[in-house]
Coordinates of C-alpha atoms (C1' of nucleotides) in Angstrom, one line a residue:
Chain A
M1 CA 0.4 0.3 0.1
A2 CA 2.9 2.1 -1.1
V3 CA 0.2 4.2 -2.9
D4 CA 0.2 8.1 -1.6
Q5 CA -3.4 8.4 -1.1
R6 CA -4.1 12.3 -0.8
R7 CA -4.2 13.3 -3.9
S8 CA -7.2 12.8 -5.8
P9 CA -9.2 10.9 -2.6
S10 CA -12.4 10.2 -5.4
A11 CA -10.8 7.6 -6.4
S12 CA -11.7 4.2 -5.0
E13 CA -9.3 3.4 -3.4
R14 CA -10.2 5.9 0.2
K15 CA -11.0 3.9 3.9
R16 CA -14.0 6.5 3.8
D17 CA -17.5 7.3 0.9
P18 CA -20.3 7.9 2.3
E19 CA -21.6 8.0 -1.2
R20 CA -19.9 4.9 -1.2
T21 CA -20.9 3.9 1.2
R22 CA -24.9 4.8 1.3
A23 CA -24.9 3.3 -2.5
R24 CA -23.4 0.1 -1.0
I25 CA -26.3 -0.1 2.1
I26 CA -29.2 0.5 -1.1
E27 CA -28.0 -1.9 -3.4
A28 CA -27.9 -4.9 -0.8
A29 CA -30.8 -3.8 0.6
A30 CA -32.5 -3.7 -3.1
A31 CA -31.2 -7.8 -3.5
E32 CA -32.5 -8.4 0.5
F33 CA -35.6 -7.3 0.5
G34 CA -36.3 -8.2 -3.0
A35 CA -35.5 -11.6 -2.4
K36 CA -37.6 -12.3 1.5
G37 CA -40.1 -9.0 1.5
Y38 CA -39.4 -6.4 4.2
A39 CA -40.6 -8.2 7.0
A40 CA -38.1 -12.1 6.1
A41 CA -35.5 -9.6 5.9
R42 CA -32.9 -8.6 8.4
T43 CA -31.2 -5.6 8.7
S44 CA -27.5 -7.4 9.9
D45 CA -27.7 -9.8 6.5
I46 CA -28.2 -6.6 4.0
A47 CA -25.5 -5.0 7.0
A48 CA -23.3 -7.8 5.8
R49 CA -24.0 -8.1 2.0
A50 CA -22.9 -4.3 2.0
G51 CA -20.9 -5.5 3.4
V52 CA -21.0 -2.8 6.0
N53 CA -21.3 -2.8 9.6
K54 CA -25.4 -2.6 10.8
Q55 CA -25.0 1.3 12.4
L56 CA -24.3 2.2 9.4
I57 CA -27.8 1.5 8.8
S58 CA -29.3 3.7 11.2
Y59 CA -26.6 6.8 11.2
Y60 CA -27.7 6.7 7.2
F61 CA -31.2 6.3 7.4
G62 CA -32.9 5.7 10.0
G63 CA -33.5 2.5 10.6
K64 CA -34.6 -0.5 8.4
E65 CA -37.9 1.2 7.7
G66 CA -36.3 4.8 6.5
L67 CA -33.9 2.3 4.2
Y68 CA -36.7 0.4 2.3
K69 CA -38.7 3.8 2.4
E70 CA -36.3 5.5 0.0
L71 CA -35.4 2.4 -1.6
A72 CA -39.4 3.0 -2.3
T73 CA -39.1 6.2 -3.2
S74 CA -35.4 6.3 -5.3
W75 CA -36.8 5.3 -8.3
H76 CA -39.6 6.8 -9.1
G77 CA -37.5 9.4 -11.4
T78 CA -36.3 6.0 -13.5
A79 CA -39.3 4.4 -13.9
A80 CA -40.6 8.1 -15.0
E81 CA -38.0 8.4 -18.0
M82 CA -39.4 5.2 -18.9
A83 CA -43.0 6.6 -19.8
S84 CA -41.8 9.2 -21.5
Q85 CA -40.5 7.7 -24.7
E86 CA -42.7 6.9 -27.4
Q87 CA -42.0 3.1 -28.3
P88 CA -44.2 -0.1 -30.0
L89 CA -45.8 -1.9 -27.3
D90 CA -43.7 -5.0 -28.4
A91 CA -40.7 -3.5 -26.1
V92 CA -42.4 -1.5 -23.8
L93 CA -43.6 -4.8 -23.0
A94 CA -40.2 -6.0 -23.3
S95 CA -38.8 -3.9 -21.4
F96 CA -40.9 -4.4 -18.2
V97 CA -40.6 -7.5 -18.3
A98 CA -36.7 -6.8 -18.1
T99 CA -37.3 -5.2 -15.5
T100 CA -39.2 -7.7 -13.2
L101 CA -36.1 -9.1 -13.0
T102 CA -34.2 -6.5 -11.2
D103 CA -33.6 -6.3 -7.4
H104 CA -36.6 -3.5 -8.2
G105 CA -39.1 -5.5 -10.1
R106 CA -38.7 -7.6 -7.0
V107 CA -39.5 -5.5 -4.2
W108 CA -42.3 -3.3 -6.0
A109 CA -44.1 -7.5 -6.1
W110 CA -43.5 -7.5 -2.5
S111 CA -44.1 -4.3 -1.5
N112 CA -48.0 -3.9 -4.5
L113 CA -49.0 -7.2 -2.3
A114 CA -48.2 -5.6 1.7
D115 CA -50.8 -2.4 2.3
D116 CA -47.7 0.0 3.4
S117 CA -46.4 1.8 1.2
P118 CA -47.5 3.9 -1.9
S119 CA -45.0 1.8 -4.1
T120 CA -45.5 2.6 -8.2
D121 CA -44.4 6.7 -9.6
Q122 CA -48.0 7.9 -10.3
E123 CA -46.7 9.7 -12.7
F124 CA -46.0 6.9 -15.1
L125 CA -48.8 5.0 -14.0
R126 CA -50.8 8.1 -15.6
A127 CA -48.4 8.6 -19.0
Q128 CA -48.6 4.9 -19.5
V129 CA -52.5 4.9 -20.2
D130 CA -52.6 8.2 -21.6
Q131 CA -50.1 6.4 -24.3
L132 CA -53.0 3.1 -24.2
R133 CA -55.7 5.3 -25.2
D134 CA -53.5 6.7 -28.3
R135 CA -53.2 3.4 -29.5
Q136 CA -56.9 2.4 -29.3
A137 CA -57.3 5.9 -30.7
A138 CA -55.0 4.6 -33.9
G139 CA -57.1 1.3 -34.1
E140 CA -53.6 -0.1 -32.3
L141 CA -56.1 -2.5 -29.8
P142 CA -59.7 -3.0 -29.0
A143 CA -61.0 0.5 -28.4
D144 CA -64.1 -1.1 -25.6
L145 CA -61.6 -1.9 -22.9
D146 CA -61.4 0.5 -20.9
P147 CA -57.6 1.4 -20.4
G148 CA -56.5 1.7 -16.8
L149 CA -57.9 -1.9 -16.9
L150 CA -56.2 -3.0 -19.8
L151 CA -53.0 -1.2 -18.2
L152 CA -53.9 -2.9 -15.4
T153 CA -54.0 -6.7 -17.2
L154 CA -50.9 -5.6 -19.3
M155 CA -48.6 -5.2 -15.9
A156 CA -49.6 -7.7 -14.6
A157 CA -49.5 -10.6 -17.4
A158 CA -46.7 -9.1 -18.4
A159 CA -44.4 -9.7 -14.1
A160 CA -45.8 -12.7 -14.4
P161 CA -42.2 -14.3 -14.2
L162 CA -42.2 -12.8 -11.3
T163 CA -45.8 -12.6 -9.2
L164 CA -46.7 -16.0 -10.3
R165 CA -42.7 -17.2 -10.1
Q166 CA -43.9 -20.9 -7.7
T167 CA -46.7 -21.3 -10.3
A168 CA -44.2 -19.7 -13.7
R169 CA -41.8 -22.5 -12.6
Q170 CA -44.6 -25.5 -12.0
I171 CA -46.1 -25.1 -15.4
T172 CA -42.8 -24.9 -17.6
G173 CA -40.5 -26.7 -15.5
E174 CA -38.1 -23.9 -16.0
D175 CA -36.5 -21.1 -13.9
P176 CA -38.2 -17.7 -14.8
G177 CA -35.9 -15.4 -13.1
T178 CA -33.3 -15.9 -16.2
R179 CA -33.2 -13.5 -18.9
E180 CA -33.8 -16.6 -21.3
F181 CA -37.2 -17.1 -19.6
A182 CA -37.8 -13.6 -19.7
E183 CA -37.2 -13.0 -23.7
K184 CA -39.2 -16.5 -24.2
Y185 CA -41.7 -15.1 -22.6
A186 CA -41.8 -10.5 -23.7
A187 CA -42.3 -12.8 -27.5
Q188 CA -45.0 -14.1 -26.2
L189 CA -46.3 -11.4 -25.1
A190 CA -45.8 -9.4 -28.1
L191 CA -47.4 -12.4 -30.2
L192 CA -50.6 -11.8 -27.6
V193 CA -50.8 -8.7 -28.6
R194 CA -50.8 -9.1 -31.4
H195 CA -53.3 -10.9 -31.6
L196 CA -55.2 -8.5 -30.1
S197 CA -54.7 -5.9 -32.5
G198 CA -56.6 -7.1 -35.0
R199 CA -53.8 -8.3 -37.6
T200 CA -53.3 -12.2 -37.6
Chain B
M1 CA -76.1 -22.2 31.1
A2 CA -79.2 -24.5 32.5
V3 CA -78.9 -26.2 29.3
D4 CA -78.6 -30.6 29.7
Q5 CA -75.0 -30.9 27.8
R6 CA -74.3 -33.5 28.4
R7 CA -76.5 -35.0 25.4
S8 CA -75.7 -34.5 21.9
P9 CA -72.4 -33.4 22.0
S10 CA -72.3 -32.3 18.8
A11 CA -73.7 -29.5 19.2
S12 CA -72.4 -25.9 18.9
E13 CA -72.6 -25.3 22.6
R14 CA -69.6 -27.7 23.7
K15 CA -66.3 -26.6 26.0
R16 CA -64.4 -28.4 24.3
D17 CA -64.2 -29.2 20.5
P18 CA -61.2 -30.1 18.9
E19 CA -62.6 -29.9 15.1
R20 CA -63.9 -26.8 15.9
T21 CA -60.7 -25.2 17.6
R22 CA -58.2 -26.6 14.2
A23 CA -61.0 -25.2 12.6
R24 CA -60.7 -22.0 13.4
I25 CA -57.2 -22.1 13.8
I26 CA -56.9 -22.5 9.7
E27 CA -59.5 -20.2 9.5
A28 CA -57.2 -17.6 11.3
A29 CA -54.6 -18.3 9.9
A30 CA -55.4 -18.2 6.4
A31 CA -56.2 -14.8 7.2
E32 CA -53.4 -13.6 8.7
F33 CA -50.9 -15.0 6.8
G34 CA -53.4 -13.8 3.2
A35 CA -53.1 -10.5 4.8
K36 CA -49.3 -9.9 6.3
G37 CA -47.7 -12.5 4.7
Y38 CA -45.8 -15.4 6.2
A39 CA -43.0 -13.4 8.4
A40 CA -45.1 -10.9 9.1
A41 CA -47.6 -12.8 10.1
R42 CA -47.8 -13.6 14.2
T43 CA -48.8 -16.8 15.7
S44 CA -50.5 -14.9 18.7
D45 CA -52.7 -13.2 15.9
I46 CA -53.6 -15.9 14.9
A47 CA -54.6 -17.3 17.7
A48 CA -56.1 -13.9 19.7
R49 CA -58.1 -13.9 15.9
A50 CA -59.2 -17.5 16.6
G51 CA -59.8 -16.7 19.7
V52 CA -57.9 -19.5 21.4
N53 CA -55.1 -19.9 23.8
K54 CA -51.3 -19.8 21.2
Q55 CA -50.3 -22.9 22.5
L56 CA -52.8 -24.8 20.1
I57 CA -51.1 -23.7 17.3
S58 CA -47.9 -26.2 18.4
Y59 CA -50.5 -28.6 20.0
Y60 CA -52.4 -29.1 16.8
F61 CA -49.4 -28.1 14.0
G62 CA -46.6 -28.2 15.6
G63 CA -45.6 -25.0 15.4
K64 CA -46.0 -21.8 12.6
E65 CA -43.7 -23.5 9.9
G66 CA -46.4 -26.7 10.4
L67 CA -49.5 -24.8 10.4
Y68 CA -48.4 -22.9 7.4
K69 CA -47.7 -26.0 5.5
E70 CA -50.5 -27.2 6.8
L71 CA -52.9 -24.4 4.8
A72 CA -50.6 -24.3 1.9
T73 CA -51.9 -28.5 1.3
S74 CA -55.3 -27.6 2.0
W75 CA -57.4 -26.0 -0.7
H76 CA -55.2 -28.6 -3.0
G77 CA -58.5 -30.7 -3.1
T78 CA -61.0 -27.8 -3.8
A79 CA -58.3 -26.6 -6.6
A80 CA -58.9 -29.7 -8.4
E81 CA -62.3 -30.4 -8.3
M82 CA -62.1 -26.4 -10.5
A83 CA -60.3 -27.9 -13.0
S84 CA -62.0 -30.7 -13.8
Q85 CA -65.3 -28.9 -14.6
E86 CA -65.6 -28.0 -18.3
Q87 CA -66.9 -24.1 -18.6
P88 CA -66.0 -21.4 -21.2
L89 CA -63.3 -19.3 -21.0
D90 CA -64.8 -16.9 -19.5
A91 CA -66.3 -18.1 -16.5
V92 CA -63.3 -20.0 -15.7
L93 CA -61.5 -16.8 -15.7
A94 CA -63.8 -15.2 -14.1
S95 CA -63.7 -17.2 -10.7
F96 CA -60.3 -17.2 -11.0
V97 CA -60.6 -14.2 -10.3
A98 CA -62.8 -15.0 -8.0
T99 CA -60.8 -17.0 -6.2
T100 CA -58.2 -14.3 -5.7
L101 CA -60.1 -12.2 -3.7
T102 CA -60.3 -14.6 -0.7
D103 CA -58.2 -15.8 1.6
H104 CA -57.0 -18.8 0.0
G105 CA -55.9 -16.3 -2.8
R106 CA -53.9 -14.2 -0.9
V107 CA -51.4 -16.9 0.9
W108 CA -51.7 -18.1 -2.9
A109 CA -50.1 -14.7 -3.5
W110 CA -47.5 -14.3 -1.0
S111 CA -46.6 -17.8 -1.9
N112 CA -45.9 -17.3 -5.6
L113 CA -43.2 -14.7 -4.4
A114 CA -41.0 -16.7 -1.8
D115 CA -39.7 -19.3 -2.6
D116 CA -40.2 -21.6 0.5
S117 CA -43.4 -23.6 -0.3
P118 CA -44.7 -26.0 -3.6
S119 CA -47.9 -23.7 -4.0
T120 CA -49.5 -24.7 -6.2
D121 CA -51.5 -28.2 -6.9
Q122 CA -49.7 -29.9 -10.0
E123 CA -52.3 -32.3 -11.3
F124 CA -54.9 -28.3 -11.6
L125 CA -52.2 -26.9 -13.8
R126 CA -51.8 -30.0 -16.0
A127 CA -55.8 -29.6 -16.4
Q128 CA -55.6 -26.3 -16.9
V129 CA -52.6 -26.2 -19.9
D130 CA -54.2 -29.5 -21.3
Q131 CA -57.8 -27.0 -21.4
L132 CA -55.8 -24.5 -22.9
R133 CA -54.7 -26.9 -26.1
D134 CA -58.5 -28.1 -26.4
R135 CA -59.3 -24.8 -26.9
Q136 CA -57.0 -24.0 -29.5
A137 CA -57.4 -26.8 -31.7
A138 CA -61.2 -25.6 -31.1
G139 CA -60.1 -22.5 -33.0
E140 CA -61.3 -20.4 -30.0
L141 CA -57.6 -19.9 -29.4
P142 CA -54.6 -18.9 -31.0
A143 CA -52.3 -21.5 -32.5
D144 CA -49.5 -20.8 -32.5
L145 CA -49.7 -19.5 -28.6
D146 CA -47.8 -21.4 -26.4
P147 CA -50.5 -23.3 -24.4
G148 CA -47.9 -23.1 -21.0
L149 CA -46.9 -19.8 -21.3
L150 CA -50.1 -18.5 -21.7
L151 CA -52.1 -20.1 -19.3
L152 CA -49.4 -18.8 -17.3
T153 CA -50.0 -15.0 -18.4
L154 CA -53.6 -15.4 -17.8
M155 CA -53.8 -17.1 -14.5
A156 CA -51.8 -13.9 -13.6
A157 CA -54.0 -11.5 -15.9
A158 CA -56.9 -12.8 -13.4
A159 CA -55.0 -12.7 -10.5
A160 CA -54.0 -8.6 -11.0
P161 CA -56.3 -7.3 -8.5
L162 CA -54.5 -8.8 -5.8
T163 CA -51.0 -9.7 -6.9
L164 CA -51.3 -5.9 -8.2
R165 CA -53.2 -4.8 -5.7
Q166 CA -51.3 -1.3 -4.7
T167 CA -51.4 -0.5 -9.0
A168 CA -54.7 -1.1 -9.8
R169 CA -55.7 1.3 -6.8
Q170 CA -53.2 3.8 -8.0
I171 CA -54.7 3.3 -12.1
T172 CA -58.4 2.9 -10.8
G173 CA -58.8 5.6 -8.2
E174 CA -61.0 2.1 -6.5
D175 CA -60.3 -0.8 -4.1
P176 CA -59.6 -3.5 -6.3
G177 CA -60.4 -5.7 -3.6
T178 CA -64.6 -6.0 -3.1
R179 CA -66.8 -7.6 -5.3
E180 CA -67.6 -4.9 -7.9
F181 CA -63.9 -4.6 -8.6
A182 CA -63.2 -8.6 -9.5
E183 CA -66.5 -8.3 -12.0
K184 CA -66.3 -5.4 -13.7
Y185 CA -62.5 -6.5 -14.6
A186 CA -63.6 -10.1 -14.5
A187 CA -66.3 -8.6 -17.3
Q188 CA -62.8 -6.9 -19.1
L189 CA -60.9 -10.0 -19.3
A190 CA -63.7 -11.2 -21.0
L191 CA -64.1 -8.9 -23.6
L192 CA -60.6 -9.5 -23.8
V193 CA -60.3 -13.2 -24.5
R194 CA -63.6 -12.8 -26.5
H195 CA -60.9 -10.6 -29.2
L196 CA -58.1 -13.0 -28.8
S197 CA -60.2 -15.2 -29.8
G198 CA -60.5 -13.0 -33.5
R199 CA -64.4 -12.7 -33.0
T200 CA -64.1 -9.1 -33.2
Chain C
dG1 C1' -67.5 -43.3 40.1
dA2 C1' -62.2 -43.7 39.5
dT3 C1' -59.0 -43.3 36.0
dT4 C1' -57.2 -42.3 32.0
dA5 C1' -56.6 -39.9 28.4
dA6 C1' -57.3 -35.5 25.9
dG7 C1' -58.0 -30.1 25.7
dT8 C1' -56.3 -26.2 26.9
dC9 C1' -54.7 -22.0 29.4
dA10 C1' -51.2 -18.9 31.7
dA11 C1' -47.5 -18.3 32.8
dC12 C1' -42.6 -18.7 31.5
dC13 C1' -37.6 -18.9 28.5
dC14 C1' -34.2 -17.9 25.4
dA15 C1' -33.1 -17.0 20.9
dT16 C1' -33.3 -13.8 17.5
dT17 C1' -33.8 -8.5 15.7
dG18 C1' -33.9 -3.6 15.2
dG19 C1' -31.1 -0.2 16.9
dT20 C1' -28.7 2.2 20.7
dT21 C1' -23.4 3.2 22.8
dG22 C1' -19.1 5.0 23.3
dA23 C1' -14.5 5.5 21.9
dT24 C1' -11.7 5.5 17.6
dA25 C1' -10.3 6.0 13.1
dA26 C1' -10.0 9.3 8.8
dC27 C1' -10.7 13.3 6.5
dG28 C1' -10.8 18.4 6.4
dG29 C1' -9.8 23.8 7.6
dA30 C1' -7.6 26.2 9.8
Chain D
dT1 C1' 0.1 20.6 12.3
dC2 C1' -3.3 19.9 15.2
dC3 C1' -8.7 20.0 16.3
dG4 C1' -13.9 19.5 15.4
dT5 C1' -16.2 17.1 12.5
dT6 C1' -17.5 12.9 10.5
dA7 C1' -17.7 8.4 9.4
dT8 C1' -17.0 3.4 10.7
dC9 C1' -17.0 -0.4 14.5
dA10 C1' -17.1 -3.4 17.9
dA11 C1' -20.4 -4.4 21.4
dC12 C1' -24.2 -4.1 24.4
dC13 C1' -29.0 -2.7 24.9
dA14 C1' -34.2 -3.9 25.5
dA15 C1' -38.1 -6.1 22.5
dT16 C1' -39.6 -9.1 20.4
dG17 C1' -41.1 -14.0 19.0
dG18 C1' -42.0 -18.3 18.4
dG19 C1' -42.1 -22.4 22.0
dT20 C1' -42.3 -25.2 26.6
dT21 C1' -43.8 -25.9 30.5
dG22 C1' -46.4 -27.5 34.3
dA23 C1' -51.2 -27.5 35.5
dC24 C1' -55.6 -27.5 35.1
dT25 C1' -60.8 -28.9 33.1
dT26 C1' -63.4 -31.6 30.6
dA27 C1' -64.3 -35.7 27.9
dA28 C1' -64.0 -41.0 27.7
dT29 C1' -63.8 -45.7 29.6
dC30 C1' -63.8 -48.8 32.9

DNA sequence: GATTAAGTCAACCCATTGGTTGATAACGGA
DNA sequence: TCCGTTATCAACCAATGGGTTGACTTAATC
């Protein structure tokens, strides 16, 4: 360790780095909460995974619950971006399927079952509903469906490998958590919405 | 309490009734596990809800986990029946939507997220896949879809008010746990599969 | 009626878990 | 270089929660 440490302290070789520590804790929390859900997740496990003393969870986030809330709100920004870009419906569904494989997605699924926190970003949902309405107006989707409920159906369908994880495994015999499965499933969904749009 | 208790002991006015006690505990467990999930559910709450001493959970089921497993397997019989009857697809979906409002359904959803227990009955799933394949052969559903994945999609879609509970609430502004919502949603799904089948 | 078995409960036990404390080390500015 | 602040940690703490113990009560059997 003969490296001069006084200069350029932002490099990765630092003894103390609050930013990095915070980030590591959040990342570890996403993994743990995502894997086991809030109640079953252990703060000591989160700290261990982050490679950090568990007291730092209190120090930075005010405890387990604070950390969870931070996590829940932290990706609202990300979702908002995703909403803005106009893509073919296939692509939207595919990207949604993809996010269900992330830790974020898993936490989202857990939080959807519990009735504690506001899970999804309102902006995102509104934008998506509007987009569906547009597609209906353009004849891309049947006009007699309620766009809100349709969005709900499509999101649930896309999230199936996550929310119905065990069932998916039992039906297909494969692990629904892999990228291959997600791609195959997304392809199937694309096929399905094509049928929906009338063009067989 | 001047009622003669010695005669006809199977009536509801008994001091001790193991059957009833067992049933009450199971019922209470379904409610608690369904509401909060396994990890967050408290055995004392289950006992309290059942109006019974919490030790009886150990006595009858060997503890929290035993109770949970009992619960998980207890409705496999019920599901099997549901599978056998040949109904129009609308009806199948509707009954599936309906079961997502029950405590059973909620527990099922939780157990699907966690990777602990075998959640759904294998028989049931196989039967449903076969049924879908038949419908494809009959031209009722597009033949180019994989029947297994299609079942997954349909189940996920039907379970949306449960698995995407918070999101559903945010999208529609209503409580997705009510019977009215379930009916409205089932109607929407019926409409959707009709579009799928080609007959616009 | 006596004896045994089954059912139920109040009280206690102890491992787990989230959180706190106080000490210590690193960093940055005077 | 010294000092105050910030970051980090090991050890400790209180509460929670699932489980057990032992006593007591009801029901069935002889």
